[in-house]
XYZ file of C-alpha atoms in Angstrom:
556
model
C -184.249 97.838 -16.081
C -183.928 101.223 -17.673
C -183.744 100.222 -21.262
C -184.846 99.813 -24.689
C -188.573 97.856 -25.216
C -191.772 97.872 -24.515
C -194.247 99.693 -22.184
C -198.327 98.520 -20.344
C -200.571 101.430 -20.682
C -201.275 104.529 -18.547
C -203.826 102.487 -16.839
C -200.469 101.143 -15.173
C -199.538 104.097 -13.778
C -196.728 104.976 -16.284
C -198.556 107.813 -18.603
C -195.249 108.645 -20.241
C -194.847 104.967 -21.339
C -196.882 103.878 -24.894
C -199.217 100.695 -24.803
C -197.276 97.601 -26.989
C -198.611 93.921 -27.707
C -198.808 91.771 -24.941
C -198.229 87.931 -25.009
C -200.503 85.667 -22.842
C -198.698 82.323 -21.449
C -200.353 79.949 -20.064
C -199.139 79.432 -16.991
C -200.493 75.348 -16.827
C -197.959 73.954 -19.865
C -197.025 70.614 -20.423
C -193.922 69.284 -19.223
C -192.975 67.714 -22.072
C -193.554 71.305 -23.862
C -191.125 73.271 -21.232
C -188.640 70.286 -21.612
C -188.341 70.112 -25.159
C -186.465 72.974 -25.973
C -183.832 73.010 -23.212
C -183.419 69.015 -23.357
C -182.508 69.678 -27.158
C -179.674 71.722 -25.998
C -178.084 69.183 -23.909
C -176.026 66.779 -24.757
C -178.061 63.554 -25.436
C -177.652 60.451 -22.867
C -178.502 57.113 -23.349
C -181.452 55.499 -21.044
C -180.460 54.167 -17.786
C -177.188 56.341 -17.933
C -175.151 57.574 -15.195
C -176.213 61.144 -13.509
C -174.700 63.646 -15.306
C -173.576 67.342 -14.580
C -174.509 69.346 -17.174
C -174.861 72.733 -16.309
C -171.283 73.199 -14.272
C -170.299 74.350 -10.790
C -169.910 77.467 -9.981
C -169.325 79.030 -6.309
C -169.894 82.447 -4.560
C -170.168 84.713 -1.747
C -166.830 84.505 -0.627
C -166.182 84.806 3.878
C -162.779 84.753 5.542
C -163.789 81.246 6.291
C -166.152 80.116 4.088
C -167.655 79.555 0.751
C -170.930 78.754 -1.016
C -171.072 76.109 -3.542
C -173.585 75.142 -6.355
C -174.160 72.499 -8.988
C -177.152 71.042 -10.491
C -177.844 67.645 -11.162
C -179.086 65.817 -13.904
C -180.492 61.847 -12.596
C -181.933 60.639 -15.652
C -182.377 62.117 -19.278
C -186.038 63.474 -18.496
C -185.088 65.257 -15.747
C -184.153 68.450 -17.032
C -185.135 71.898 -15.523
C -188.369 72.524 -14.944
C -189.403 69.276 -15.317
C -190.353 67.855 -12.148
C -189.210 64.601 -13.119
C -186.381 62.914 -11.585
C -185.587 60.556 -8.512
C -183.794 61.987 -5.037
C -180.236 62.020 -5.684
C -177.185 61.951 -3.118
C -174.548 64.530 -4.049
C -171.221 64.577 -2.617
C -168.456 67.928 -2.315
C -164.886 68.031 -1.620
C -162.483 71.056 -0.966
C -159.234 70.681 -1.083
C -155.929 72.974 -0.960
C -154.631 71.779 -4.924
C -156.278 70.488 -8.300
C -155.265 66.845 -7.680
C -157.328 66.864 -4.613
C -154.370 65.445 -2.417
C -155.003 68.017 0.603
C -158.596 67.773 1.272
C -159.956 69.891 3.862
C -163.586 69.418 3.734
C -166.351 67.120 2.394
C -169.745 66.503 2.655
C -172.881 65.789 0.762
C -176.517 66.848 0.113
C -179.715 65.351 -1.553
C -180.718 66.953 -4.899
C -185.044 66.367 -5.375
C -186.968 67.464 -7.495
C -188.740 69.377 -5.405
C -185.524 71.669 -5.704
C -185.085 72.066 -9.228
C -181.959 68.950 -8.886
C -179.893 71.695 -7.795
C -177.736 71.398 -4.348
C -175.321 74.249 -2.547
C -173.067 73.198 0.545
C -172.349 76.474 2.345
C -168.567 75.263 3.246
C -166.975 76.728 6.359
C -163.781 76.429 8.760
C -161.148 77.198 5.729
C -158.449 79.636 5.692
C -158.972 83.566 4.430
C -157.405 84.853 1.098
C -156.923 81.338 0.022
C -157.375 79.624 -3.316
C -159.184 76.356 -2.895
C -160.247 73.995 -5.715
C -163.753 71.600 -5.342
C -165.851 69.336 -6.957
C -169.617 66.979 -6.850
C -169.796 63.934 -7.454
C -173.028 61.786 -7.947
C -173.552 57.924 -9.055
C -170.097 57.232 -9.946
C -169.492 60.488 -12.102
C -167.631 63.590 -11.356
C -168.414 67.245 -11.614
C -165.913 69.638 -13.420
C -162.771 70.717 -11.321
C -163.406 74.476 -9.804
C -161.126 76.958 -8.440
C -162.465 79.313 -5.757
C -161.149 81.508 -3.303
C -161.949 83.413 0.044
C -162.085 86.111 1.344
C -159.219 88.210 3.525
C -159.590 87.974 7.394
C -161.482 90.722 7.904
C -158.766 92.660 10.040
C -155.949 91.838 7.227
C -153.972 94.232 5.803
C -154.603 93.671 1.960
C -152.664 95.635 -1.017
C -155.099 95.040 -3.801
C -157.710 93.517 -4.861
C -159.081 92.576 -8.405
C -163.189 91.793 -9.800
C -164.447 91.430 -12.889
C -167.443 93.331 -13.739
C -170.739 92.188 -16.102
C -174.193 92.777 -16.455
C -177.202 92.490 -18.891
C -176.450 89.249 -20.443
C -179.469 88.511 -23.148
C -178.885 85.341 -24.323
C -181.169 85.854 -27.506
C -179.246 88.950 -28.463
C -175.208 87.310 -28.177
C -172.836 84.851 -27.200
C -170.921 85.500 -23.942
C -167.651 86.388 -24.965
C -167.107 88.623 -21.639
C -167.690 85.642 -19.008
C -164.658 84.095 -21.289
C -162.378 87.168 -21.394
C -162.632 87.361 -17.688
C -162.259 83.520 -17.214
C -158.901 83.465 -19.418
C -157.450 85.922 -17.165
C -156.454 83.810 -14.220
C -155.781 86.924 -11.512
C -159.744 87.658 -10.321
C -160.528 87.303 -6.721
C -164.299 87.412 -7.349
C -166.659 88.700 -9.994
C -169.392 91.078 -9.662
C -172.856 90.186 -11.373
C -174.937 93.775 -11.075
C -177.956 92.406 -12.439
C -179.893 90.689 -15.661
C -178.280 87.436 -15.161
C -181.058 85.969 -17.423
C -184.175 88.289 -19.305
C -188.011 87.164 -19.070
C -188.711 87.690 -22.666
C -190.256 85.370 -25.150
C -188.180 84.192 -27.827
C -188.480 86.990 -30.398
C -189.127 89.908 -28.461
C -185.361 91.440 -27.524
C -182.779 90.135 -29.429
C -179.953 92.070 -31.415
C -181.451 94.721 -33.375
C -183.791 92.624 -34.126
C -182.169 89.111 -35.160
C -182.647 86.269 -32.500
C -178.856 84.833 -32.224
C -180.005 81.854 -30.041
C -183.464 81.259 -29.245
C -184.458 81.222 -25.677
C -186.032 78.089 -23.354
C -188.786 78.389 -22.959
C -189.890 79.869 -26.012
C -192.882 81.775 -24.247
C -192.019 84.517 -21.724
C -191.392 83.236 -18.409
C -193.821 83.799 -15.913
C -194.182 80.293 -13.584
C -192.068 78.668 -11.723
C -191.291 76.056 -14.023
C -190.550 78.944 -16.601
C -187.864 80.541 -14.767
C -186.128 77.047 -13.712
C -185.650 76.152 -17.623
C -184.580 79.513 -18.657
C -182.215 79.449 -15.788
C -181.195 76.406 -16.855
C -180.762 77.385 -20.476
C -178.554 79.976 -19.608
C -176.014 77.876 -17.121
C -175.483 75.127 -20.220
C -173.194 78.610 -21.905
C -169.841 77.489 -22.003
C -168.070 80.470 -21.083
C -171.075 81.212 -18.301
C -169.496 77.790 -16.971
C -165.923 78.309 -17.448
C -165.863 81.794 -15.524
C -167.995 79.855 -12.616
C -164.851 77.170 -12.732
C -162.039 80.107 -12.027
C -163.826 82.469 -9.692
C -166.333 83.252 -7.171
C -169.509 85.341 -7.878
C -171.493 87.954 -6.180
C -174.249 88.459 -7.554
C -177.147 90.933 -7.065
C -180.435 90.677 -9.448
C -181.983 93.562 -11.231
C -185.421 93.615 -13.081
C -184.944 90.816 -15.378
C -184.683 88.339 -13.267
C -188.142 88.711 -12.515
C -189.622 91.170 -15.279
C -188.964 94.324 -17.215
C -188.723 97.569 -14.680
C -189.823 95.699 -11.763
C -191.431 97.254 -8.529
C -192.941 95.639 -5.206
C -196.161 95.219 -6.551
C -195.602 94.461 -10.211
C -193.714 95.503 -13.287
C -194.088 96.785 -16.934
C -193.782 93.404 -18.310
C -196.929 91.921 -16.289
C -200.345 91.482 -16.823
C -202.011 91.440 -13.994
C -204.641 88.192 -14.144
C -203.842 87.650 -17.650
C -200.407 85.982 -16.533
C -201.340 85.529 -12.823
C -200.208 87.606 -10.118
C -197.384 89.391 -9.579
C -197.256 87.855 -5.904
C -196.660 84.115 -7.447
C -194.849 85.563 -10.134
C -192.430 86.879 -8.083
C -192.385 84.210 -5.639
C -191.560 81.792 -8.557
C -189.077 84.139 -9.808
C -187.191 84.315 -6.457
C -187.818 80.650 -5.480
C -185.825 79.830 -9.269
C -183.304 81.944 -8.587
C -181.902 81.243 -5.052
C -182.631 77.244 -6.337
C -179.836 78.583 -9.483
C -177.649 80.888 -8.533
C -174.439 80.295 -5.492
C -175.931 83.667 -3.646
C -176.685 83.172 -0.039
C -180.589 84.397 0.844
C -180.099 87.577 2.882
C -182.306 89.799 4.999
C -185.768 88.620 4.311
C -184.723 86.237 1.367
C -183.513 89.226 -0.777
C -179.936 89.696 -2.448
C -178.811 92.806 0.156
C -176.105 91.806 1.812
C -172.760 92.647 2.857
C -169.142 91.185 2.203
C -165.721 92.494 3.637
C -162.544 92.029 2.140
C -159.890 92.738 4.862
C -159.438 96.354 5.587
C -159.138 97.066 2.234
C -162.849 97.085 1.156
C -166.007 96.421 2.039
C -169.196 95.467 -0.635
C -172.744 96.346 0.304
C -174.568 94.634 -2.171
C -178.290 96.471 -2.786
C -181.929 94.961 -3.553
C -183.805 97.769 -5.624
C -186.609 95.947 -7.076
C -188.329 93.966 -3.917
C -189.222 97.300 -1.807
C -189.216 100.279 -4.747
C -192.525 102.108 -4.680
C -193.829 102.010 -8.543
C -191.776 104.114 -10.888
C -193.077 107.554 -11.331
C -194.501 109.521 -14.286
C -191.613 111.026 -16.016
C -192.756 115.110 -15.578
C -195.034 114.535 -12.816
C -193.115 115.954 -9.960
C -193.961 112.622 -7.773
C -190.138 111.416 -8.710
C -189.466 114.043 -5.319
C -192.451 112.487 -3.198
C -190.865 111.504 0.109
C -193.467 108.955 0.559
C -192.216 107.183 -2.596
C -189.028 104.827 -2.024
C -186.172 103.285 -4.080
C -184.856 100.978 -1.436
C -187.634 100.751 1.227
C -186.970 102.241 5.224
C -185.034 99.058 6.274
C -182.472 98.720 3.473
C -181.777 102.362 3.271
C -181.396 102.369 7.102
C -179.102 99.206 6.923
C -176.898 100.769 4.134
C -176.627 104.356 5.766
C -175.830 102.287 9.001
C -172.985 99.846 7.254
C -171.661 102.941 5.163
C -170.948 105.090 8.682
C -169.934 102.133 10.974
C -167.008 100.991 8.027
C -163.636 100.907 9.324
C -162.594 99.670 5.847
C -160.395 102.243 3.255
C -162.873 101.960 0.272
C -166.888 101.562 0.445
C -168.090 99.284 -2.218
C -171.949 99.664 -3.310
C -173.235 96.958 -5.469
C -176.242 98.917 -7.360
C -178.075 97.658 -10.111
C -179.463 101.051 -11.474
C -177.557 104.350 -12.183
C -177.576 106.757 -9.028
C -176.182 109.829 -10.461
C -178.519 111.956 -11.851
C -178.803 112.078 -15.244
C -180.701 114.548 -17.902
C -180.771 114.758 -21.820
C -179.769 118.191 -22.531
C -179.900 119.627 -26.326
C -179.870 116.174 -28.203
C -181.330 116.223 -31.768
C -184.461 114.951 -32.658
C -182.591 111.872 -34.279
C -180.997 111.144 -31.202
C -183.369 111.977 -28.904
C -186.134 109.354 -29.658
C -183.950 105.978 -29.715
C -182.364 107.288 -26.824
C -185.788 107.827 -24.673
C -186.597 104.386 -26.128
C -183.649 102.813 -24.681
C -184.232 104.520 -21.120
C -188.091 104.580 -20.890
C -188.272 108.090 -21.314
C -190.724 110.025 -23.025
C -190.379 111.462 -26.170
C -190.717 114.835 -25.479
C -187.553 115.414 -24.628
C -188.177 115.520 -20.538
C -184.669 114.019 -19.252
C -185.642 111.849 -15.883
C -185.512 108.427 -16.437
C -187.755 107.067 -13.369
C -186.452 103.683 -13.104
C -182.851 104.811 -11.837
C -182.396 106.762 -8.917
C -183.710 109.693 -10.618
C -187.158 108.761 -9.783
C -186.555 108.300 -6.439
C -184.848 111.503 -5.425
C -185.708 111.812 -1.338
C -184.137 108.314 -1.140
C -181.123 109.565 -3.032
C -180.872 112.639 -1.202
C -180.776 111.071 2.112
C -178.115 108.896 1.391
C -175.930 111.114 0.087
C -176.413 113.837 2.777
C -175.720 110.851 4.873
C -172.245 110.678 3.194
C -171.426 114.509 3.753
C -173.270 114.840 6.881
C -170.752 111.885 8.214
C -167.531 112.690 6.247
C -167.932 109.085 4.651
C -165.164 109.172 2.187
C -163.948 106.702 -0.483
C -167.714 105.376 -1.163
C -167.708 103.977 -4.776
C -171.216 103.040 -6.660
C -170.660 99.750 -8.784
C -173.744 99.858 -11.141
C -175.239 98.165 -14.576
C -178.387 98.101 -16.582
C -178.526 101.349 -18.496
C -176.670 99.215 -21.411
C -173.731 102.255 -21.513
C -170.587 102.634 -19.698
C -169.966 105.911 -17.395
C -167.504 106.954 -15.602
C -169.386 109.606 -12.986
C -168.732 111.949 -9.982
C -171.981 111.742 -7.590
C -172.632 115.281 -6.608
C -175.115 116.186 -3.737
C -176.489 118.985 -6.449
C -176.191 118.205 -9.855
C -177.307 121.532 -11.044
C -174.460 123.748 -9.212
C -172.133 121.291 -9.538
C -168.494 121.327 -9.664
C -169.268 124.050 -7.676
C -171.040 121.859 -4.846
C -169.572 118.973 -3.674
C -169.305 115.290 -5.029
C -170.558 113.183 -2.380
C -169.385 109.469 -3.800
C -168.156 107.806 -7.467
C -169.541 105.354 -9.960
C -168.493 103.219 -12.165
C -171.357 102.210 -14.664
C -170.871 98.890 -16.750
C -172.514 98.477 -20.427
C -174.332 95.725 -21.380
C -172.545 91.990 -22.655
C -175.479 92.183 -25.349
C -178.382 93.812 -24.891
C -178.897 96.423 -27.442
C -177.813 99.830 -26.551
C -178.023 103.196 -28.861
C -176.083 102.426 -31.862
C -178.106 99.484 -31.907
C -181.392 100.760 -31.760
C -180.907 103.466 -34.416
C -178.935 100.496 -36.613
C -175.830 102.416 -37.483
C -172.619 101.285 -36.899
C -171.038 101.111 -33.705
C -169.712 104.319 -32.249
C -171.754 106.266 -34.465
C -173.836 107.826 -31.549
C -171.332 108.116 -29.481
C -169.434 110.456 -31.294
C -172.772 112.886 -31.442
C -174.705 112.087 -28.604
C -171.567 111.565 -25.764
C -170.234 115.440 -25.607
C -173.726 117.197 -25.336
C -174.748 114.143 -22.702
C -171.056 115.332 -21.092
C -172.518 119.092 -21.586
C -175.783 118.382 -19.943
C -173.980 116.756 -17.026
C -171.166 117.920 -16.002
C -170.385 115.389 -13.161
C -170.326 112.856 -16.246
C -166.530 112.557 -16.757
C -167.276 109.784 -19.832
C -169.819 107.849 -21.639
C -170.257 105.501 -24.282
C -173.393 104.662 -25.371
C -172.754 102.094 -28.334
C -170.447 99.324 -26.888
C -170.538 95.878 -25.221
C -168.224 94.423 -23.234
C -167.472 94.137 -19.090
C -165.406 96.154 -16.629
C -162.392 94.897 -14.327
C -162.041 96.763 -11.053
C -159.119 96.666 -9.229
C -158.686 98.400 -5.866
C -155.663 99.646 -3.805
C -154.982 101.573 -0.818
C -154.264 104.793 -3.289
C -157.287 103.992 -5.805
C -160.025 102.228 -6.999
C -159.735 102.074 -10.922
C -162.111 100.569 -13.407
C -160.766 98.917 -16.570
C -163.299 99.357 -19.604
C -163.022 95.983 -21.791
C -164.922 96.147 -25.277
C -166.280 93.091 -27.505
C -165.542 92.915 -31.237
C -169.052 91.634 -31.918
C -171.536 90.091 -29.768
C -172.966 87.835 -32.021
C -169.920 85.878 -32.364
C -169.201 83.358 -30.045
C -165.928 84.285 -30.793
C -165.327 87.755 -29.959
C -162.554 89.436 -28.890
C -161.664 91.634 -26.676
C -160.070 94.848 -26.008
C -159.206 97.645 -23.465
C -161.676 100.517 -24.584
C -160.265 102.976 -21.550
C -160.158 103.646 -18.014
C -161.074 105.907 -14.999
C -160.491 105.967 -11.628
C -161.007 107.631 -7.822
C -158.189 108.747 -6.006
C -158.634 107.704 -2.321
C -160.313 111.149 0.063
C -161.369 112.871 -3.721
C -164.890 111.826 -4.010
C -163.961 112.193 -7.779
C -163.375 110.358 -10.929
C -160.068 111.009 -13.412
C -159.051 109.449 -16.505
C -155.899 107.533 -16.239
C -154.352 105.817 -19.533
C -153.511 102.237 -19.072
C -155.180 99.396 -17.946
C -153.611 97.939 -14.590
């Protein structure tokens, strides 16, 4: 991801970047060590008791006809994640048209093992588009929680509107999730968009909020094996409002860098030591393996999160993979960021996405993109500003603006898509995007630097963090403080930058209609109360055939 931390050495290939400690983990640890931390955090069960499902349901990747649906099982008290331990255990599903389960339309059931982390999916089809559905597992005599879910639109329906929350970034060490519980209390979400950073690699320690651990992590040591990932991953589905949100709505998720390791590339990332913590092949194999085990996403082309979903003719989502085929991220200053040999998305996704974007019949073009696309540069910030903010983007100090990680470093890619749009008159193509830890609201122009002059070739929407640190917290000043300075020369420097807020947490709700597609800005009160609330910070939105973002004034 683009922000904050900590940087391997120019013998990595990133020059601009400053050496930092490293931690070494072995990668052989005991089970009982990897257990012990999460199995404190569970509720305790007797010996000999009854299987129990302690990490929720949760369901995703809604078709016309169909739904995926997860839960993970717990046989016996040592069988937590990561374990290993635990006996083969049958796990039955039912769907059915109301809570009471009095209309069932579909059952079935699946073996948990070990061998699969205890967790189960039952990719449910033959149901009926744009319909709300509730479900449940059942193992040994007990019941799973009771979850709502819903389809998807027949894909030749005439739909008015549709409604997603938005979230990304969630470090469990620096917050509570306060945002998964605003969205879940809302009741009127046909799906919700994770854009990345479902769960962070980091030892305990290393990136909490400003400083302060809030909750440790499990495992304490940064993740690196397989084992690692499956008890963080499970650490992170025992959240309460992480469960309640999967019990009212589907997710679509997409994974960013953290769900393997910080500013992740093909062949490694700046959070891995090669040999030291293995290789990056089994690291991100492991990674991977853990999260298609954890998370209700379907494995799409070539066991990577790009995909595609279609929601009537209203919308269509193409849902991006920029960490398993990016070539490694470029020396800020180098000139190689405009190397046409060097590649954000690799030749097949980029093909598949250019291909999807022109042969859309639908009115709006979603793009699910885990890393800001518009370009972005510094302009005339102070000295005071400048440094925190290169620290939170991985930019060097010296005051060159191209954060390499986004887009930015990976400009032929980014130029060939967007020609792509003008080139093909592909209108009403919106960008849906997290990780920076800020919220934008941002015109994509095909030149930045004569631009409003030149045309804007797409939108985005960028979400902030729910509680990694961003500016305000990296300088330690209280919230809004930056913002107020740093936001109008940023604004300045960029004029296709409509608004930005670099200090705040909190989660986006997009809803869509034939006329617009409007983003809702939600802020937290405080993200290290469990707590929080929540409030309507402001809002932008693209008028359908502009190719450009306005403010409008009230949420929808």
């Amino acid at each position: 991801m683009t922000s904050r931390k900590r940087s391997l050495s120019a013998a990595e290939g990133l020059n601009s970047l400053s050496p930092r400690r490293r931690t070494v983990v072995k990668a052989a640890a005991a089970t009982a060590v990897l257990a012990a931390p999460l199995a404190a955090a569970l509720p305790a069960r007797a010996a000999g008791q009854a299987p129990a499902f302690l990490h929720g349901v949760a369901s995703g990747d809604p078709l016309p006809d169909g739904i995926l649906l997860w839960t993970r099982v717990t046989p016996a008290p040592e069988a937590v994640p990561g374990s290993g331990l635990g006996a083969d255990t049958e796990v039955s599903w039912v769907v059915a048209r109301d809570k009471a389960f009095t209309g069932i339309v579909a059952k079935g059931s699946v073996t948990a093992t070990a061998a699969g982390d205890h967790t189960v999916k039952a990719d449910v089809r033959g149901l009926q588009p744009a319909t709300d559905y509730w479900f449940r597992f059942s193992a040994g005599g007990t019941d799973s929680p009771v979850a709502r879910t819903r389809t998807a639109p027949a894909a030749d329906a005439s739909v008015s509107g549709l409604r997603f929350g938005v979230v990304t970034c969630a470090n469990w060490e620096a917050g509570y999730f306060a945002a998964y519980r605003h969205l879940a209390n809302r009741n009127d979400l046909d799906a919700w968009l994770h854009l990345g950073d479902y769960i962070y690699e980091y030892k305990t320690g290393e990136y909490a909020a400003r400083g302060t651990v809030v909750r440790p992590h499990a495992p304490a040591n940064e993740i690196i094996t397989l084992a690692d990932y499956r008890t963080r991953h499970g650490e992170y589905k025992t959240d309460p409002d992480l469960q309640a949100l999967h019990l009212k709505a589907p997710v679509v998720a997409i994974w960013d860098d953290h769900e393997f390791a910080d500013n992740a590339w093909s062949g490694g990332a700046v959070n891995h030591t090669e040999g030291a913590e293995g290789t990056w092949t089994a690291r991100k194999a492991a990674a991977k393996q853990a999260y298609f085990e954890w998370m209700p996403v379907r494995p799409a082309i070539e066991g990577t999160t790009y995909r595609r979903l279609r929601f009537g003719k209203l919308a269509d989502l193409s849902l991006l993979d920029l960490r398993s085929f990016r070539s490694q991220q470029a020396s800020a200053g180098s000139g190689s960021v405009d190397d046409p040999n060097r590649t954000m998305t690799g030749r097949a996704q980029l093909d598949w996405l250019k291909a999807g974007l022109k042969a859309s019949d639908t009115k709006w073009r979603l793009v699910g993109n885990s890393v800001m696309i518009a370009p972005f540069v510094i302009g005339s910030l102070t000295a005071d500003l400048l440094k925190p903010l290169a620290k939170l983007l991985d930019l060097p100090q010296g005051g060159i603006g191209v954060n390499t990680d986004q887009w930015d470093g990976y400009t032929h890619d980014r130029r060939e898509l967007l020609g792509h749009l003008r080139s093909n008159a592909i209108g009403n193509t919106v960008f849906l995007t997290g990780d920076i830890h800020m919220s934008w609201a941002n015109d994509v122009p095909v030149d930045a630097g004569t631009y409003p002059l030149s045309p804007s070739a797409a939108t985005e929407f960028v979400i902030t963090s729910m509680t990694s640190d961003n500016l305000d917290d990296i300088v330690k000043v209280p919230e809004g403080t930056v913002s107020a300075v740093a936001a109008p020369l940023i604004k300045a420097a960029n004029r296709h930058v409509h608004w930005v807020d670099t200090d705040r947490h909190g989660y986006g709700v997009l809803d869509i209609t034939a006329d617009r597609a409007q983003m809702d800005y939600y802020v937290l009160s405080d993200r290290t109360d469990a707590n929080a609330a929540s409030k309507w910070e402001r809002s932008y939105r693209t008028r359908s055939g502009t190719q450009k973002v306005e403010r409008t004034y009230d949420p929808v």
